[in-house]
Amino acid sequence: RQMKNYRSMKQTIHPAGSLGGTITLPPDKSIAQRAALFSLLSSQTSIISNYPKAEDPQTALRCVEQLGAMVTESADTVTIQGTGRDGIINTPGVIDCGNSGTVMRMLSGILAGAGVEAVLTGDDSLKARPMKRIIDPLTQMGATVHSEKGGIPPLHLSRTGFLKPITFRLPVASAQLKSCVLLGGLFGEEPTKVIETVATRNHTEGMLRLPVTRQEGVTIISSYRGLSIPVQSITIPGDFSAAAFWLVAGSIGRDSEIFLPAVGINPTRCAALHILQRMGADIEISNRKMSGMEPTADLRVRSAPLKPVEIHSDEIPNAIDELPVLSVAMAFANGISRITGAHELRFKESDRLAAIQEILIRAGIHVEVENDSLTIYGKTDRVIQSAVYDSRHDHRIAMSAAILSLRADGLSEINHAEAAAVSYPEFWSHLDSLHQ
């Protein structure tokens, strides 16, 4: 199973008079990556339907295969025969996590817990992302983890005994950090407890069926060796983070209507949906149902005038991936919008606060960035200037620039547009299909 090499690509975006059609979204990569990694921990066979072809989920498959799982693919179904907690092999080579912070942070917890010696690395973007936040709790649990100066990858995990349990209050609202500690805790004889004061996406505790208690405004999630690992035989729902691009495109387009069937609407993931509704977006929700542990629904978005909005720090964790494209929506709202408490955007695939500022300025939009805050001066009927954008090799910046360019006065270009394939390989063809 080889790492894909995407050729550097420049994408031309035509302005759109209106947008219309149906988009079948890519499967949710957050859930898919977890399903692959958690299947490694099971000694049974997991059958995962609607598994995505995007690069991050494929990276997860490569990694579990390298650690001893048997992986077979047929159409959009992946079958994984796991090793169980005690069967993970000591791989002689480096484990390449590609662009995926999810894979690196979660595998660190799994391998530290299993006492497996390993080196975790990734692409240039991932090797610039901070890992001290996972190194600290894993060290408290008794793991030995070495990194480059500043706590960045590669990460060297040395063989240790089983990790000792800790009670860990999340210092930042991070589902990846929460998951790393809980996965390490699955190897301990006594419970490891993670305390969160701000809710983050709950896929890990739901898919592993971990004990969860809520008291006095906090959530406590526990993990320990005595818990059995559920088989991860699930159907992956449509990715809400991908849906957000079309919800914004349909809202800011003229005479537009886009239908998105079977979208995952986990309440710890879809804050952007409620933010857009607060802005006055015309989004119809129908056909609600459950896909395993995950709620899904059909979404239909129509053009609507948008109002300015303020997004505060308590909303950030459950809208973190959608903030770049929400910033595009704010540019077409009738007034001044603000995002505050978005420090985490500095540490994604790129410095997304700086990247958002750059693309909006290139489009001729007045925007201000100060520390962890973003202020955007919107205008409902504006036509932006065409521009050349740089994705910074960040999939969400590439796609956000594309949605922005739909309202330009001419052709726009996006450099390194191949970055979209990290989460949404079909994005460019889907965008073309909506032009009317």
Coordinates of C-alpha atoms in Angstrom, one line a residue:
R1 CA 0.0 0.0 0.0
Q2 CA 1.9 3.0 -1.3
M3 CA 1.7 6.7 -0.4
K4 CA 0.2 8.7 -3.2
N5 CA 2.3 11.4 -4.8
Y6 CA 0.0 14.2 -5.9
R7 CA 1.4 16.3 -8.7
S8 CA 1.4 20.0 -8.0
M9 CA -1.7 21.4 -9.6
K10 CA -3.1 24.9 -10.5
Q11 CA -6.9 25.1 -10.5
T12 CA -8.8 27.8 -12.4
I13 CA -12.1 28.9 -10.9
H14 CA -14.8 30.4 -13.0
P15 CA -17.3 32.8 -11.3
A16 CA -20.7 31.3 -10.9
G17 CA -24.0 32.9 -11.8
S18 CA -25.9 30.3 -9.8
L19 CA -25.2 26.8 -8.4
G20 CA -27.5 23.8 -8.4
G21 CA -27.4 20.0 -8.1
T22 CA -26.9 17.1 -5.8
I23 CA -23.6 16.3 -4.2
T24 CA -22.8 12.9 -2.7
L25 CA -20.3 13.8 -0.1
P26 CA -17.1 11.9 0.7
P27 CA -17.2 9.7 3.8
D28 CA -16.3 11.3 7.1
K29 CA -12.5 11.1 7.4
S30 CA -12.5 11.7 11.2
I31 CA -14.7 8.6 11.7
A32 CA -12.9 6.6 9.0
Q33 CA -9.5 7.1 10.5
R34 CA -10.7 6.1 14.0
A35 CA -12.5 3.1 12.6
A36 CA -9.2 1.9 11.0
L37 CA -7.1 2.5 14.1
F38 CA -9.6 1.0 16.5
S39 CA -9.9 -2.1 14.3
L40 CA -6.2 -2.7 14.9
L41 CA -7.0 -3.0 18.7
S42 CA -9.7 -5.6 18.1
S43 CA -8.8 -9.3 17.7
Q44 CA -11.9 -9.7 15.5
T45 CA -12.7 -8.8 11.9
S46 CA -14.1 -5.3 11.2
I47 CA -16.0 -4.6 8.0
I48 CA -16.1 -0.8 7.3
S49 CA -18.5 0.3 4.5
N50 CA -18.3 3.6 2.6
Y51 CA -14.6 3.9 3.4
P52 CA -13.0 7.0 1.8
K53 CA -10.3 7.2 -0.8
A54 CA -9.0 10.5 0.6
E55 CA -5.3 10.5 1.6
D56 CA -5.7 10.7 5.4
P57 CA -7.9 7.6 5.8
Q58 CA -5.7 5.7 3.4
T59 CA -2.8 6.7 5.6
A60 CA -4.6 5.1 8.5
L61 CA -4.9 1.9 6.6
R62 CA -1.2 1.8 5.7
C63 CA -0.2 2.4 9.3
V64 CA -2.4 -0.4 10.8
E65 CA -1.2 -2.8 8.1
Q66 CA 2.4 -2.0 9.0
L67 CA 1.6 -2.8 12.6
G68 CA 0.2 -6.3 11.8
A69 CA -3.4 -5.9 10.8
M70 CA -4.7 -7.7 7.7
V71 CA -6.3 -5.1 5.4
T72 CA -8.3 -5.9 2.3
E73 CA -10.3 -3.5 0.1
S74 CA -13.2 -4.2 -2.2
A75 CA -15.0 -1.2 -3.9
D76 CA -15.8 1.1 -1.0
T77 CA -15.6 -1.6 1.7
V78 CA -12.5 -2.2 3.9
T79 CA -12.1 -5.4 5.9
I80 CA -9.6 -5.3 8.8
Q81 CA -8.5 -8.3 10.8
G82 CA -7.0 -6.6 13.9
T83 CA -4.1 -7.8 16.1
G84 CA -5.8 -7.2 19.4
R85 CA -4.2 -5.0 22.1
D86 CA -1.4 -7.6 22.7
G87 CA -0.6 -8.5 19.1
I88 CA 0.6 -5.2 17.7
I89 CA 4.0 -5.9 16.1
N90 CA 7.3 -4.0 16.6
T91 CA 7.8 -2.6 13.1
P92 CA 11.4 -2.2 12.0
G93 CA 10.7 0.8 9.9
V94 CA 9.5 4.3 10.3
I95 CA 5.7 4.8 10.4
D96 CA 4.7 7.5 8.0
C97 CA 1.6 9.3 9.2
G98 CA 1.4 11.5 6.0
N99 CA -0.5 14.7 6.6
S100 CA -2.7 13.2 9.4
G101 CA -2.5 14.7 12.8
T102 CA -5.3 12.3 13.8
V103 CA -3.2 9.3 12.9
M104 CA 0.0 10.5 14.6
R105 CA -1.6 11.6 17.8
M106 CA -3.9 8.5 18.2
L107 CA -1.2 6.0 17.2
S108 CA 1.1 7.6 19.8
G109 CA -1.4 6.7 22.5
I110 CA -1.9 3.2 21.1
L111 CA 1.8 2.4 20.7
A112 CA 2.8 3.9 24.0
G113 CA 0.2 1.9 25.7
A114 CA 1.2 -1.3 24.0
G115 CA 4.9 -0.8 24.8
V116 CA 5.8 -0.8 21.1
E117 CA 9.0 0.9 20.0
A118 CA 8.4 3.0 17.0
V119 CA 9.3 6.2 15.1
L120 CA 6.3 8.3 13.8
T121 CA 6.9 10.8 11.1
G122 CA 4.9 12.6 8.4
D123 CA 5.0 15.1 5.6
D124 CA 6.5 18.6 6.0
S125 CA 3.2 20.0 7.2
L126 CA 2.7 17.4 9.9
K127 CA 6.4 17.7 11.0
A128 CA 5.7 21.3 11.8
R129 CA 2.7 20.6 14.1
P130 CA 3.0 20.7 17.9
M131 CA 3.1 17.3 19.7
K132 CA 4.2 18.5 23.1
R133 CA 0.5 18.4 24.2
I134 CA 0.5 14.6 23.7
I135 CA 4.0 14.0 24.9
D136 CA 3.3 15.5 28.3
P137 CA 0.5 13.3 29.4
L138 CA 2.1 10.2 27.8
T139 CA 5.2 10.9 29.8
Q140 CA 3.1 11.3 33.0
M141 CA 1.7 7.8 32.2
G142 CA 5.3 6.4 32.1
A143 CA 5.9 6.4 28.3
T144 CA 9.2 7.6 26.8
V145 CA 8.7 9.9 23.9
H146 CA 11.4 11.9 22.2
S147 CA 10.7 14.6 19.7
E148 CA 12.6 17.3 17.7
K149 CA 13.3 20.6 19.5
G150 CA 10.0 22.4 20.2
G151 CA 8.1 19.2 20.5
I152 CA 7.6 18.5 16.8
P153 CA 7.9 15.2 14.9
P154 CA 9.4 12.8 14.3
L155 CA 8.4 11.1 17.5
H156 CA 10.5 8.3 18.9
L157 CA 8.6 6.0 21.3
S158 CA 10.8 3.7 23.4
R159 CA 9.7 0.3 24.7
T160 CA 8.2 0.6 28.2
G161 CA 6.0 -1.4 30.4
F162 CA 2.2 -0.8 30.5
L163 CA 1.3 2.8 31.2
K164 CA 0.0 3.8 34.6
P165 CA -3.4 5.5 34.9
I166 CA -3.8 9.2 35.3
T167 CA -6.5 11.7 35.7
F168 CA -6.0 14.3 33.0
R169 CA -7.9 17.6 32.6
L170 CA -7.6 18.8 29.0
P171 CA -5.6 22.0 28.9
V172 CA -7.0 22.8 25.4
A173 CA -10.2 21.6 23.8
S174 CA -8.7 18.9 21.5
A175 CA -10.4 15.7 20.5
Q176 CA -7.1 14.3 19.2
L177 CA -5.4 15.0 22.6
K178 CA -8.4 13.5 24.4
S179 CA -8.3 10.4 22.2
C180 CA -4.5 9.9 22.6
V181 CA -4.7 9.7 26.4
L182 CA -7.8 7.5 26.4
L183 CA -6.2 5.1 23.9
G184 CA -3.1 4.8 26.1
G185 CA -5.4 4.2 29.0
L186 CA -6.9 1.2 27.3
F187 CA -3.7 -0.7 28.2
G188 CA -3.8 0.1 32.0
E189 CA -5.2 -2.1 34.7
E190 CA -6.9 0.9 36.5
P191 CA -9.0 3.6 34.8
T192 CA -7.4 6.6 33.1
K193 CA -9.8 9.5 33.2
V194 CA -9.9 12.5 30.9
I195 CA -11.8 15.6 32.1
E196 CA -13.1 18.1 29.5
T197 CA -14.8 21.3 30.4
V198 CA -15.6 22.2 26.7
A199 CA -17.2 19.5 24.6
T200 CA -15.1 18.2 21.7
R201 CA -16.1 15.7 19.0
N202 CA -17.1 12.5 20.7
H203 CA -16.4 9.9 18.0
T204 CA -13.7 8.1 20.0
E205 CA -15.7 7.5 23.2
G206 CA -18.8 6.6 21.1
M207 CA -17.0 4.1 18.8
L208 CA -15.1 2.5 21.7
R209 CA -18.2 2.7 24.0
L210 CA -16.1 4.2 26.8
P211 CA -17.8 5.1 30.1
V212 CA -18.8 8.7 30.1
T213 CA -20.2 10.6 33.1
R214 CA -21.2 14.3 33.4
Q215 CA -21.1 16.2 36.6
E216 CA -20.9 19.8 37.7
G217 CA -20.4 21.1 34.1
V218 CA -17.6 18.7 33.1
T219 CA -17.5 15.5 31.2
I220 CA -15.3 12.6 32.4
I221 CA -14.4 9.8 30.0
S222 CA -12.6 6.6 31.3
S223 CA -10.6 3.8 29.7
Y224 CA -8.8 0.7 31.0
R225 CA -7.8 -2.7 29.9
G226 CA -10.9 -4.4 31.3
L227 CA -13.0 -2.8 28.5
S228 CA -13.6 -4.9 25.4
I229 CA -12.8 -3.3 22.1
P230 CA -16.0 -3.3 19.9
V231 CA -15.8 -4.5 16.3
Q232 CA -15.7 -1.5 14.0
S233 CA -18.2 -2.8 11.5
I234 CA -19.9 0.5 10.5
T235 CA -21.0 2.5 7.5
I236 CA -19.2 5.8 7.4
P237 CA -21.6 8.8 7.0
G238 CA -21.1 11.7 4.7
D239 CA -18.5 14.2 6.0
F240 CA -20.0 17.3 7.5
S241 CA -16.8 19.2 7.2
A242 CA -17.1 18.6 3.4
A243 CA -20.7 19.6 3.4
A244 CA -19.8 23.0 5.0
F245 CA -18.2 24.1 1.7
W246 CA -21.4 23.6 -0.2
L247 CA -23.6 25.0 2.6
V248 CA -21.6 28.2 2.2
A249 CA -21.5 28.1 -1.6
G250 CA -25.2 27.7 -1.8
S251 CA -25.9 30.4 0.8
I252 CA -23.7 33.1 -0.9
G253 CA -24.6 32.1 -4.5
R254 CA -27.2 33.8 -6.6
D255 CA -30.4 31.7 -7.2
S256 CA -28.6 28.6 -6.0
E257 CA -29.9 25.3 -4.5
I258 CA -27.7 22.4 -3.5
F259 CA -28.9 19.0 -2.1
L260 CA -26.6 17.0 0.2
P261 CA -27.9 13.5 1.1
A262 CA -26.9 11.4 4.2
V263 CA -24.6 14.0 6.0
G264 CA -23.3 13.2 9.4
I265 CA -24.8 15.7 11.9
N266 CA -23.2 14.6 15.1
P267 CA -23.9 17.4 17.6
T268 CA -20.3 17.6 18.6
R269 CA -19.3 18.2 14.9
C270 CA -21.9 20.5 13.3
A271 CA -21.6 23.8 15.1
A272 CA -21.0 25.3 11.7
L273 CA -24.6 24.3 10.7
H274 CA -26.0 26.3 13.6
I275 CA -23.7 29.2 13.0
L276 CA -24.9 29.5 9.4
Q277 CA -28.5 29.2 10.5
R278 CA -27.8 32.0 13.0
M279 CA -26.6 34.1 10.0
G280 CA -29.9 33.5 8.3
A281 CA -28.9 30.7 5.9
D282 CA -31.8 28.8 4.3
I283 CA -30.9 25.2 5.2
E284 CA -33.6 22.5 5.3
I285 CA -32.9 19.4 7.4
S286 CA -34.8 16.2 6.6
N287 CA -34.7 12.4 6.7
R288 CA -33.0 12.2 10.0
K289 CA -31.7 8.7 10.9
M290 CA -28.9 6.8 12.7
S291 CA -25.9 5.2 11.0
G292 CA -24.5 3.1 13.7
M293 CA -23.7 5.5 16.6
E294 CA -23.8 8.6 14.2
P295 CA -26.9 10.7 13.4
T296 CA -27.3 11.6 9.7
A297 CA -29.7 13.8 7.7
D298 CA -30.3 15.2 4.2
L299 CA -29.5 18.9 3.9
R300 CA -30.8 21.3 1.3
V301 CA -29.4 24.8 1.1
R302 CA -30.8 27.8 -0.9
S303 CA -29.4 31.3 -1.5
A304 CA -30.2 33.7 1.3
P305 CA -29.0 37.1 2.5
L306 CA -26.6 36.6 5.5
K307 CA -26.3 38.5 8.7
P308 CA -23.0 39.1 10.5
V309 CA -22.2 36.7 13.4
E310 CA -19.9 36.4 16.3
I311 CA -18.2 33.1 17.1
H312 CA -16.8 32.7 20.5
S313 CA -14.2 30.4 22.0
D314 CA -16.8 27.9 23.4
E315 CA -18.0 27.2 19.8
I316 CA -14.5 26.8 18.3
P317 CA -13.8 23.1 19.1
N318 CA -16.9 21.9 17.2
A319 CA -16.4 24.2 14.2
I320 CA -12.6 24.2 14.1
D321 CA -12.4 22.6 10.6
E322 CA -15.1 24.8 9.2
L323 CA -13.8 28.2 10.3
P324 CA -12.0 28.9 7.0
V325 CA -15.1 28.5 4.9
L326 CA -17.3 30.2 7.5
S327 CA -14.9 33.1 7.1
V328 CA -15.9 33.2 3.4
A329 CA -19.6 33.3 4.4
M330 CA -18.8 36.2 6.8
A331 CA -17.3 38.1 3.9
F332 CA -20.7 38.2 2.2
A333 CA -22.7 39.0 5.4
N334 CA -24.3 42.4 5.8
G335 CA -21.9 43.8 8.5
I336 CA -19.0 43.1 10.7
S337 CA -18.4 39.4 11.9
R338 CA -15.9 38.3 14.5
I339 CA -14.2 35.0 15.5
T340 CA -12.5 35.1 18.9
G341 CA -10.5 32.4 20.8
A342 CA -9.3 30.7 17.6
H343 CA -5.7 30.1 18.7
E344 CA -5.9 26.5 17.6
L345 CA -6.1 27.6 14.0
R346 CA -2.4 28.5 14.2
F347 CA -1.5 24.8 14.6
K348 CA -3.4 23.1 11.8
E349 CA -2.0 22.0 8.4
S350 CA -1.0 25.7 8.0
D351 CA -1.4 28.7 10.2
R352 CA -5.0 29.0 9.2
L353 CA -5.6 32.4 10.8
A354 CA -2.8 33.9 8.6
A355 CA -4.0 31.9 5.6
I356 CA -7.6 33.1 6.0
Q357 CA -6.4 36.7 6.3
E358 CA -4.3 36.3 3.1
I359 CA -7.0 34.9 0.9
L360 CA -9.5 37.5 2.0
I361 CA -7.1 40.4 1.5
R362 CA -6.2 39.0 -2.0
A363 CA -10.0 39.1 -2.8
G364 CA -10.2 42.8 -1.7
I365 CA -12.0 42.1 1.5
H366 CA -11.2 44.2 4.7
V367 CA -10.1 41.7 7.4
E368 CA -8.2 42.2 10.6
V369 CA -6.3 39.5 12.6
E370 CA -5.1 40.2 16.2
N371 CA -3.7 37.3 18.3
D372 CA -6.4 34.6 18.2
S373 CA -9.2 36.9 16.8
L374 CA -10.4 37.6 13.3
T375 CA -12.7 40.5 12.2
I376 CA -14.2 40.5 8.8
Y377 CA -16.1 43.4 7.2
G378 CA -18.8 41.8 5.1
K379 CA -21.1 43.1 2.4
T380 CA -24.0 41.1 1.0
D381 CA -24.0 42.2 -2.6
R382 CA -20.2 42.5 -3.1
V383 CA -18.4 41.1 -6.1
I384 CA -14.8 40.4 -5.2
Q385 CA -11.7 40.8 -7.3
S386 CA -10.3 37.8 -9.1
A387 CA -6.9 36.7 -7.6
V388 CA -4.3 34.0 -7.5
Y389 CA -4.3 32.1 -4.2
D390 CA -1.8 29.8 -2.6
S391 CA -3.3 26.9 -0.7
R392 CA -0.2 26.7 1.6
H393 CA -0.6 22.9 0.9
D394 CA -3.7 23.0 3.2
H395 CA -6.8 21.3 1.9
R396 CA -9.3 23.5 3.7
I397 CA -7.6 26.7 2.5
A398 CA -7.6 25.4 -1.1
M399 CA -11.3 24.7 -1.0
S400 CA -12.3 27.8 0.9
A401 CA -10.4 29.9 -1.7
A402 CA -12.4 28.1 -4.4
I403 CA -15.8 28.9 -2.8
L404 CA -14.7 32.5 -2.4
S405 CA -13.7 32.7 -6.0
L406 CA -17.2 31.8 -7.1
R407 CA -18.2 35.4 -6.4
A408 CA -15.3 37.0 -8.3
D409 CA -15.3 39.4 -11.2
G410 CA -13.3 37.1 -13.4
L411 CA -11.2 33.9 -13.4
S412 CA -9.2 33.1 -10.2
E413 CA -6.4 30.6 -9.8
I414 CA -5.4 28.4 -6.8
N415 CA -1.9 27.1 -6.6
H416 CA -1.2 23.7 -5.0
A417 CA -4.9 22.8 -5.5
E418 CA -4.0 19.1 -5.2
A419 CA -4.1 19.6 -1.4
A420 CA -7.9 19.1 -1.5
A421 CA -7.3 15.4 -2.0
V422 CA -6.2 15.0 1.6
S423 CA -9.9 15.1 2.6
Y424 CA -11.9 15.5 -0.6
P425 CA -10.4 14.1 -3.8
E426 CA -13.7 14.7 -5.8
F427 CA -13.9 18.4 -4.7
W428 CA -13.0 19.9 -8.1
S429 CA -15.2 17.7 -10.2
H430 CA -18.1 18.3 -7.7
L431 CA -17.5 22.1 -8.0
D432 CA -17.7 21.9 -11.8
S433 CA -20.9 19.8 -11.6
L434 CA -22.7 22.6 -9.7
H435 CA -22.1 25.4 -12.3
Q436 CA -25.4 26.3 -14.1

